[in-house]
Amino acid sequence: MDYSIKNICCIGAGYVGGPSMAVIADKCTNKNINVVDLNKERIDLWNSSNLSNLPIYEPGLKEIIKRRRGKNLFFSTEVKKNIAEADMIFISVNTPTKIKGIGAGEAIDLKWVEASSRQISRYAKGKTIVVEKSTLPVRTAETIKSILNSTITKNKNQSESQEFFILSNPEFLAEGTAINDLENPDRILIGGEDDDAIKALENIYSTWINQDKIIKTDLWSAELSKLIANAFLAQRISSINSISALCEVTGADIKEVANAIGKDTRIGEFFLNSGPGFGGSCFKKDILNLVYICKYYGLYETANYWQNVIEINNWQQKRISNVIINKLFGTVVGKKLSILGFSFKKNTNDTRESPAIKICKNLIEEGAKLNIYDPQVMPKIIERDLNLKESIEFDSSSELGEWKFASSIYESAIDSDALIFLTEWDEFKFINWKKISEKMRDPKWIFDTRSISISKEAQAYGFNIWVIGEGKNLP
Ligand code: UDX
Ligand code: ADP
């Protein structure tokens, strides 16, 4: 097998495929990278001349697209042609939780992985390395392999030279820091059976990543490691969130506790910020999948253990909605509330599994009128997530909950009783408290679910302040 890879195709131009291929193109200017997607609208946005219209907001991404697009990085819907020309194909398609049938609500729906494997089997030519990039259940490579090899068996005569090599190369990037994570990863994991194929992928990464950061394993260990890395990270957040509630009732402060325990190098200081619960496309999906796999193998205690990480996450979101309602005299019917931040974390426009969705839904169900502001999330996405049309004007004669999009922090605060911080966007640290307080109704509240260090100045303008995990919230 020849190590040299000239043409790379990536199936799926999403949050993983787009940024990861952009960085490979930027680091390996001698490789041609074609990112293909069935979604024409998404591809048109990737090709948009106005770089502010890229379908994904990610700091540093625009600059790379500007440097490489049209040179060695191309976005198109031409799946067939680009698969046929590729020496290496990354599969980076959607892998959501199944919503019906066997394993509904837990197992990963592999229909997109299966469809892309079938496309590869139909169009690929010669020796082709197929790389799993999406997070997948352990042993998915087996499925991909049997689909690919079935065509070889079927067309035995015509495809003498056709051969597939499967690698698992899970992506560990976090949204909002994707470019930095791709340029300076903690590690690169490559699982596979064929040494030459592993070497070919390793050669690409070693262009900019130290050899000692590249871990090589068998296929199954690579697939499972990705699920487990996400499960461990999510478990840490549920652990700290469960303690945030304890701090609130005992007078302790979760930030002090996190700092004190994090100084123990065995625990470590990262990923200990309590908040409204984890969101994002991976954590919940991967844990549900882990639970499903454990149950499948009869490991019910293991399944229950991980299921509880999700239970705590759901409870934290419900708990926050209840705190808000209780502090606002037990009812939010007809009250205007300013929601600050809708994405699942800062520096991304992604709202998948964002805690803001459940919290807003709870408040709307209780009759609140929400003015939602987010610097990157578009109103049509909020409409989709809340499954509720945006109101043009609030109907004060109705007790039904509603929502409207606000184009600034200050607009969202008009006549509102509370500012509810749900995402830790940097601009929320620089609020003009005098200006905002004058727009609100008294008594006015701040609910800071992200500990974004609301300035002392806010207190001077008469705000009541509740911060997640702060025992000084005690009455
Ligand atoms: C995660 C993993 O970090 C990444 O390695 C994997 O490839 C994909 O899943 P991502 O979901 O993009 O990345 O973001 P991450 O930074 O992990 O945050 C996930 C959620 O946890 C966010 O809602 C975030 O706000 C929350 N979080 C994170 C906390 O509540 N507290 C923390 O201390 C850290
Ligand atoms: P992720 O966060 O894992 O990148 P996304 O949902 O953002 O997931 O992106 C996955 C992309 O894969 C979508 O844009 C979807 O249209 C694309 N896709 C799914 N199946 C195929 C396929 N068979 N061929 C081409 N593109 C596909």
XYZ file of N, CA and C in Angstrom, residues 290-455:
498
model
N -23.890 4.542 25.638
C -23.132 3.702 26.570
C -24.100 2.863 27.424
N -25.161 3.527 27.879
C -26.175 2.832 28.685
C -26.776 1.687 27.867
N -27.045 1.975 26.608
C -27.652 0.963 25.730
C -26.710 -0.230 25.548
N -25.447 0.080 25.303
C -24.480 -1.008 25.093
C -24.359 -1.861 26.359
N -24.300 -1.181 27.524
C -24.161 -1.928 28.784
C -25.359 -2.845 28.998
N -26.544 -2.307 28.735
C -27.746 -3.138 28.934
C -27.727 -4.318 27.964
N -27.280 -4.053 26.754
C -27.229 -5.105 25.733
C -26.364 -6.269 26.223
N -25.270 -5.908 26.922
C -24.376 -6.963 27.426
C -24.738 -7.400 28.852
N -25.910 -6.977 29.343
C -26.380 -7.421 30.668
C -25.695 -6.727 31.835
N -25.014 -5.606 31.577
C -24.300 -4.903 32.662
C -25.217 -3.804 33.223
N -26.245 -4.220 33.955
C -27.285 -3.264 34.367
C -26.793 -2.248 35.393
N -25.904 -2.674 36.303
C -25.382 -1.730 37.315
C -24.565 -0.641 36.626
N -23.746 -1.038 35.651
C -22.948 -0.041 34.908
C -23.892 0.909 34.172
N -24.925 0.342 33.560
C -25.886 1.174 32.815
C -26.542 2.191 33.750
N -26.969 1.732 34.932
C -27.656 2.641 35.878
C -26.725 3.741 36.343
N -25.473 3.371 36.571
C -24.485 4.352 37.041
C -24.410 5.513 36.044
N -24.257 5.203 34.768
C -24.105 6.265 33.769
C -25.425 6.981 33.499
N -26.528 6.242 33.592
C -27.841 6.873 33.388
C -28.023 8.031 34.384
N -27.485 7.839 35.591
C -27.654 8.884 36.618
C -26.946 10.187 36.274
N -25.905 10.106 35.436
C -25.219 11.335 35.003
C -26.225 12.192 34.211
N -27.061 11.524 33.443
C -28.077 12.255 32.663
C -29.205 12.734 33.566
N -29.577 11.886 34.534
C -30.666 12.289 35.448
C -30.293 13.579 36.177
N -29.046 13.655 36.654
C -28.613 14.870 37.376
C -28.643 16.070 36.433
N -28.279 15.849 35.190
C -28.276 16.950 34.222
C -29.703 17.483 34.004
N -30.664 16.567 33.878
C -32.061 16.990 33.694
C -32.559 17.716 34.939
N -32.181 17.164 36.085
C -32.622 17.728 37.364
C -32.076 19.148 37.536
N -30.837 19.375 37.132
C -30.230 20.703 37.288
C -31.019 21.749 36.476
N -31.432 21.370 35.291
C -32.189 22.319 34.446
C -33.554 22.616 35.057
N -34.211 21.583 35.565
C -35.528 21.749 36.193
C -35.381 22.587 37.469
N -34.313 22.283 38.204
C -34.055 22.983 39.468
C -33.887 24.485 39.220
N -33.170 24.841 38.180
C -32.945 26.255 37.877
C -34.267 26.936 37.502
N -35.074 26.277 36.688
C -36.384 26.861 36.333
C -37.183 27.095 37.616
N -37.156 26.121 38.531
C -37.943 26.255 39.774
C -37.419 27.394 40.644
N -36.079 27.537 40.710
C -35.500 28.635 41.518
C -36.025 29.970 40.986
N -36.000 30.125 39.655
C -36.426 31.396 39.045
C -37.889 31.677 39.401
N -38.715 30.665 39.234
C -40.152 30.868 39.496
C -40.377 31.195 40.980
N -39.714 30.438 41.859
C -39.916 30.668 43.301
C -39.476 32.056 43.723
N -38.321 32.500 43.197
C -37.820 33.823 43.595
C -38.733 34.932 43.064
N -39.388 34.673 41.931
C -40.275 35.708 41.371
C -41.689 35.530 41.950
N -41.743 35.319 43.228
C -42.995 35.217 44.001
C -43.867 34.041 43.581
N -43.225 32.986 43.098
C -43.971 31.752 42.826
C -44.752 31.743 41.527
N -44.676 32.833 40.768
C -45.370 32.810 39.463
C -44.656 33.697 38.448
N -44.659 33.232 37.193
C -44.082 34.079 36.138
C -45.141 34.396 35.077
N -46.396 34.118 35.397
C -47.462 34.370 34.416
C -47.435 35.839 34.010
N -47.327 36.089 32.736
C -47.353 37.453 32.207
C -46.078 38.249 32.456
N -45.121 37.675 33.182
C -43.898 38.439 33.485
C -42.937 38.383 32.309
N -42.294 39.528 32.045
C -41.287 39.547 30.982
C -39.937 39.178 31.582
N -39.288 38.235 30.957
C -37.980 37.792 31.449
C -36.988 37.881 30.303
N -35.800 38.355 30.626
C -34.781 38.492 29.588
C -33.858 37.261 29.630
N -33.821 36.535 28.530
C -32.968 35.336 28.459
C -31.687 35.726 27.732
N -30.571 35.594 28.406
C -29.303 36.006 27.802
C -28.465 34.771 27.470
N -28.428 34.467 26.195
C -27.677 33.302 25.718
C -28.591 32.123 25.469
N -28.465 31.540 24.283
C -29.297 30.376 23.946
C -28.448 29.197 23.468
N -27.218 29.477 22.998
C -26.363 28.374 22.529
C -25.914 27.544 23.738
N -25.423 26.332 23.495
C -25.135 25.436 24.630
C -23.871 25.824 25.385
N -23.058 26.689 24.789
C -21.887 27.260 25.449
C -21.492 28.490 24.639
N -20.498 29.253 25.120
C -20.128 30.450 24.373
C -19.342 30.085 23.101
N -19.244 31.071 22.202
C -18.446 30.939 20.980
C -18.894 29.850 20.019
N -20.179 29.516 20.070
C -20.728 28.630 19.046
C -22.163 29.068 18.769
N -22.647 28.770 17.542
C -24.060 29.037 17.260
C -24.873 27.747 17.394
N -24.246 26.705 17.906
C -24.909 25.406 18.032
C -25.823 25.407 19.261
N -27.045 24.914 19.078
C -27.986 24.871 20.207
C -28.382 23.434 20.547
N -27.715 22.467 19.925
C -28.144 21.090 20.172
C -28.027 20.747 21.664
N -29.130 20.283 22.229
C -29.218 19.910 23.661
C -28.879 21.071 24.593
N -28.995 22.307 24.104
C -28.666 23.443 24.967
C -29.598 23.460 26.175
N -29.038 23.660 27.385
C -29.913 23.729 28.568
C -30.938 24.854 28.444
N -30.611 25.875 27.636
C -31.548 26.994 27.455
C -32.888 26.497 26.899
N -32.848 25.434 26.114
C -34.104 24.971 25.491
C -35.084 24.526 26.576
N -34.605 23.649 27.471
C -35.520 23.130 28.505
C -35.943 24.233 29.477
N -34.976 25.082 29.859
C -35.300 26.131 30.834
C -36.331 27.094 30.225
N -36.117 27.491 28.971
C -37.091 28.395 28.316
C -38.443 27.712 28.177
N -38.431 26.445 27.799
C -39.719 25.733 27.659
C -40.463 25.700 28.994
N -39.712 25.417 30.075
C -40.358 25.377 31.404
C -40.993 26.725 31.736
N -40.244 27.816 31.460
C -40.740 29.156 31.819
C -41.935 29.539 30.946
N -41.880 29.151 29.683
C -43.006 29.458 28.777
C -44.256 28.687 29.235
N -44.023 27.441 29.640
C -45.146 26.634 30.113
C -45.803 27.269 31.338
N -44.978 27.951 32.135
C -45.487 28.621 33.346
C -46.093 29.988 33.018
N -46.112 30.379 31.732
C -46.783 31.618 31.338
C -45.871 32.827 31.178
N -44.533 32.620 31.158
C -43.630 33.779 31.043
C -43.564 34.289 29.610
N -43.211 35.588 29.475
C -42.986 36.203 28.162
C -41.474 36.403 28.057
N -40.829 35.655 27.192
C -39.363 35.670 27.148
C -38.824 36.535 26.010
N -37.911 37.423 26.364
C -37.161 38.186 25.361
C -35.805 37.517 25.242
N -35.570 36.813 24.141
C -34.344 36.002 24.063
C -33.292 36.705 23.202
N -32.088 36.844 23.793
C -30.976 37.422 23.031
C -29.805 36.444 23.012
N -29.269 36.216 21.835
C -28.009 35.459 21.715
C -27.238 36.073 20.554
N -25.931 36.331 20.743
C -25.183 36.989 19.670
C -25.005 36.158 18.401
N -25.197 34.847 18.454
C -24.937 34.026 17.258
C -26.098 33.143 16.826
N -27.062 32.917 17.701
C -28.143 31.990 17.329
C -29.262 32.759 16.627
N -29.720 32.238 15.490
C -30.741 32.957 14.729
C -32.141 32.631 15.255
N -33.060 33.607 15.136
C -34.419 33.380 15.646
C -35.076 32.109 15.097
N -34.809 31.795 13.822
C -35.487 30.603 13.253
C -35.029 29.311 13.951
N -33.809 29.327 14.454
C -33.310 28.141 15.179
C -34.003 28.042 16.547
N -34.183 29.204 17.192
C -34.866 29.204 18.500
C -36.308 28.729 18.315
N -36.932 29.196 17.241
C -38.306 28.804 16.935
C -38.397 27.279 16.792
N -37.417 26.719 16.068
C -37.382 25.261 15.872
C -37.188 24.541 17.209
N -36.242 25.044 18.008
C -35.914 24.359 19.263
C -37.049 24.435 20.285
N -37.725 25.591 20.337
C -38.813 25.736 21.318
C -40.117 25.181 20.766
N -40.091 24.868 19.462
C -41.283 24.372 18.801
C -42.453 25.340 19.010
N -42.139 26.621 18.902
C -43.138 27.666 19.137
C -42.783 28.876 18.282
N -43.767 29.385 17.563
C -43.516 30.543 16.691
C -43.176 31.770 17.518
N -42.291 32.590 16.966
C -41.933 33.828 17.644
C -43.128 34.778 17.597
N -43.435 35.467 18.709
C -44.523 36.452 18.702
C -44.001 37.754 18.119
N -44.872 38.466 17.413
C -44.442 39.771 16.893
C -44.508 40.786 18.036
N -45.619 40.743 18.760
C -45.774 41.559 19.979
C -46.329 40.638 21.055
N -45.951 40.859 22.316
C -46.530 40.049 23.384
C -47.994 40.452 23.578
N -48.827 39.460 23.874
C -50.246 39.722 24.115
C -50.456 39.798 25.626
N -50.587 41.017 26.156
C -50.657 41.166 27.615
C -51.983 40.640 28.169
N -52.950 40.442 27.287
C -54.233 39.948 27.802
C -54.223 38.414 27.910
N -53.127 37.790 27.430
C -53.108 36.325 27.451
C -52.170 35.807 28.546
N -52.601 34.718 29.186
C -51.749 34.128 30.231
C -50.802 33.085 29.644
N -50.845 32.946 28.321
C -49.980 31.947 27.691
C -48.543 32.467 27.582
N -47.599 31.569 27.760
C -46.202 31.952 27.602
C -45.882 32.230 26.140
N -44.922 33.122 25.889
C -44.546 33.471 24.511
C -43.060 33.811 24.506
N -42.518 34.007 23.295
C -41.129 34.490 23.213
C -40.949 35.396 22.007
N -39.988 36.282 22.134
C -39.607 37.190 21.042
C -38.098 37.251 21.008
N -37.537 37.529 19.823
C -36.081 37.672 19.727
C -35.697 39.117 19.991
N -34.653 39.320 20.753
C -34.174 40.681 21.007
C -32.842 40.841 20.297
N -32.618 42.035 19.737
C -31.379 42.183 18.974
C -30.215 42.688 19.819
N -30.456 42.967 21.098
C -29.339 43.323 21.979
C -29.711 42.963 23.418
N -28.691 42.993 24.265
C -28.920 42.722 25.690
C -29.932 43.733 26.222
N -29.743 44.993 25.821
C -30.554 46.077 26.389
C -32.001 45.993 25.909
N -32.164 45.601 24.647
C -33.532 45.455 24.136
C -34.245 44.328 24.895
N -33.505 43.267 25.187
C -34.142 42.129 25.869
C -34.587 42.499 27.281
N -33.959 43.537 27.858
C -34.250 43.884 29.260
C -35.477 44.782 29.423
N -36.003 45.298 28.321
C -37.089 46.286 28.429
C -38.289 45.703 29.182
N -38.673 46.362 30.268
C -39.821 45.990 31.127
C -39.677 44.626 31.792
N -38.488 44.076 31.775
C -38.398 42.720 32.317
C -38.138 42.726 33.821
N -38.510 41.608 34.459
C -38.328 41.450 35.904
C -36.992 40.797 36.222
N -36.410 40.120 35.224
C -35.176 39.386 35.530
C -34.308 39.220 34.299
N -32.998 39.229 34.547
C -32.021 38.865 33.517
C -31.580 37.437 33.858
N -31.748 36.546 32.914
C -31.389 35.150 33.188
C -30.236 34.775 32.267
N -29.044 34.636 32.843
C -27.860 34.327 32.043
C -27.760 32.815 31.862
N -27.911 32.356 30.612
C -27.866 30.911 30.370
C -26.626 30.464 29.598
N -25.950 31.414 28.930
C -24.699 31.085 28.226
C -23.658 32.099 28.686
N -22.406 31.671 28.752
C -21.366 32.540 29.328
C -20.667 33.405 28.284
N -21.417 33.998 27.324
C -20.787 34.842 26.293
C -19.966 35.950 26.948
N -18.799 36.234 26.372
C -17.908 37.247 26.972
C -18.581 38.608 27.090
N -19.410 38.971 26.100
C -19.999 40.314 26.140
C -20.895 40.514 27.366
N -21.324 39.425 28.006
C -22.163 39.570 29.198
C -21.373 40.074 30.409
N -20.047 40.069 30.260
C -19.220 40.567 31.380
C -19.128 42.082 31.343
N -19.554 42.669 30.224
C -19.346 44.117 30.070
C -20.673 44.866 29.928
N -21.585 44.566 30.810
C -22.902 45.204 30.721
C -22.873 46.567 31.420
N -23.559 47.534 30.826
C -23.717 48.839 31.470
C -24.918 48.709 32.421
N -24.601 48.506 33.697
C -25.648 48.170 34.667
C -26.648 49.305 34.884
N -26.130 50.529 34.774
C -27.036 51.677 34.965
C -28.080 51.659 33.839
N -27.557 51.532 32.612
C -28.431 51.564 31.436
C -29.473 50.433 31.480
N -28.993 49.243 31.835
C -29.915 48.099 31.796
C -30.933 48.182 32.931
N -30.468 48.640 34.107
C -31.383 48.657 35.259
C -32.530 49.634 35.027
N -32.253 50.715 34.286
C -33.299 51.710 34.032
C -34.409 51.173 33.127
N -34.101 50.118 32.385
C -35.102 49.568 31.459
C -36.025 48.569 32.143
N -35.629 48.117 33.360
C -36.330 46.983 33.963
C -37.393 47.397 34.980
N -38.206 46.395 35.370
C -39.243 46.654 36.365
C -38.738 46.205 37.741
N -39.110 46.915 38.792
C -38.683 46.550 40.156
C -39.697 45.620 40.810
N -39.318 44.760 41.731
C -37.938 44.417 42.074
C -37.309 43.603 40.960
N -36.047 43.907 40.659
C -35.429 43.232 39.511
C -34.385 42.215 39.967
N -34.281 41.205 39.164
C -33.443 40.066 39.536
C -32.390 39.761 38.472
N -31.294 39.185 38.961
C -30.323 38.556 38.055
C -30.241 37.090 38.463
N -30.396 36.188 37.501
C -30.149 34.768 37.752
C -28.952 34.382 36.904
N -27.844 34.159 37.566
C -26.605 33.873 36.851
C -26.310 32.374 36.957
N -26.697 31.630 35.930
C -26.527 30.171 35.990
C -25.132 29.748 35.548
N -24.283 30.732 35.164
C -22.957 30.390 34.642
C -21.831 30.980 35.471
N -22.180 31.618 36.579
C -21.153 32.280 37.401
C -20.263 33.161 36.536
N -20.881 34.068 35.790
C -20.043 34.857 34.884
C -19.458 36.080 35.571
N -19.395 36.036 36.878
C -18.903 37.118 37.721
C -19.576 38.459 37.398
N -20.820 38.509 37.794
C -21.599 39.746 37.692
C -20.897 40.783 38.570
N -20.677 41.959 37.992
C -19.874 42.933 38.732
C -20.617 43.450 39.967
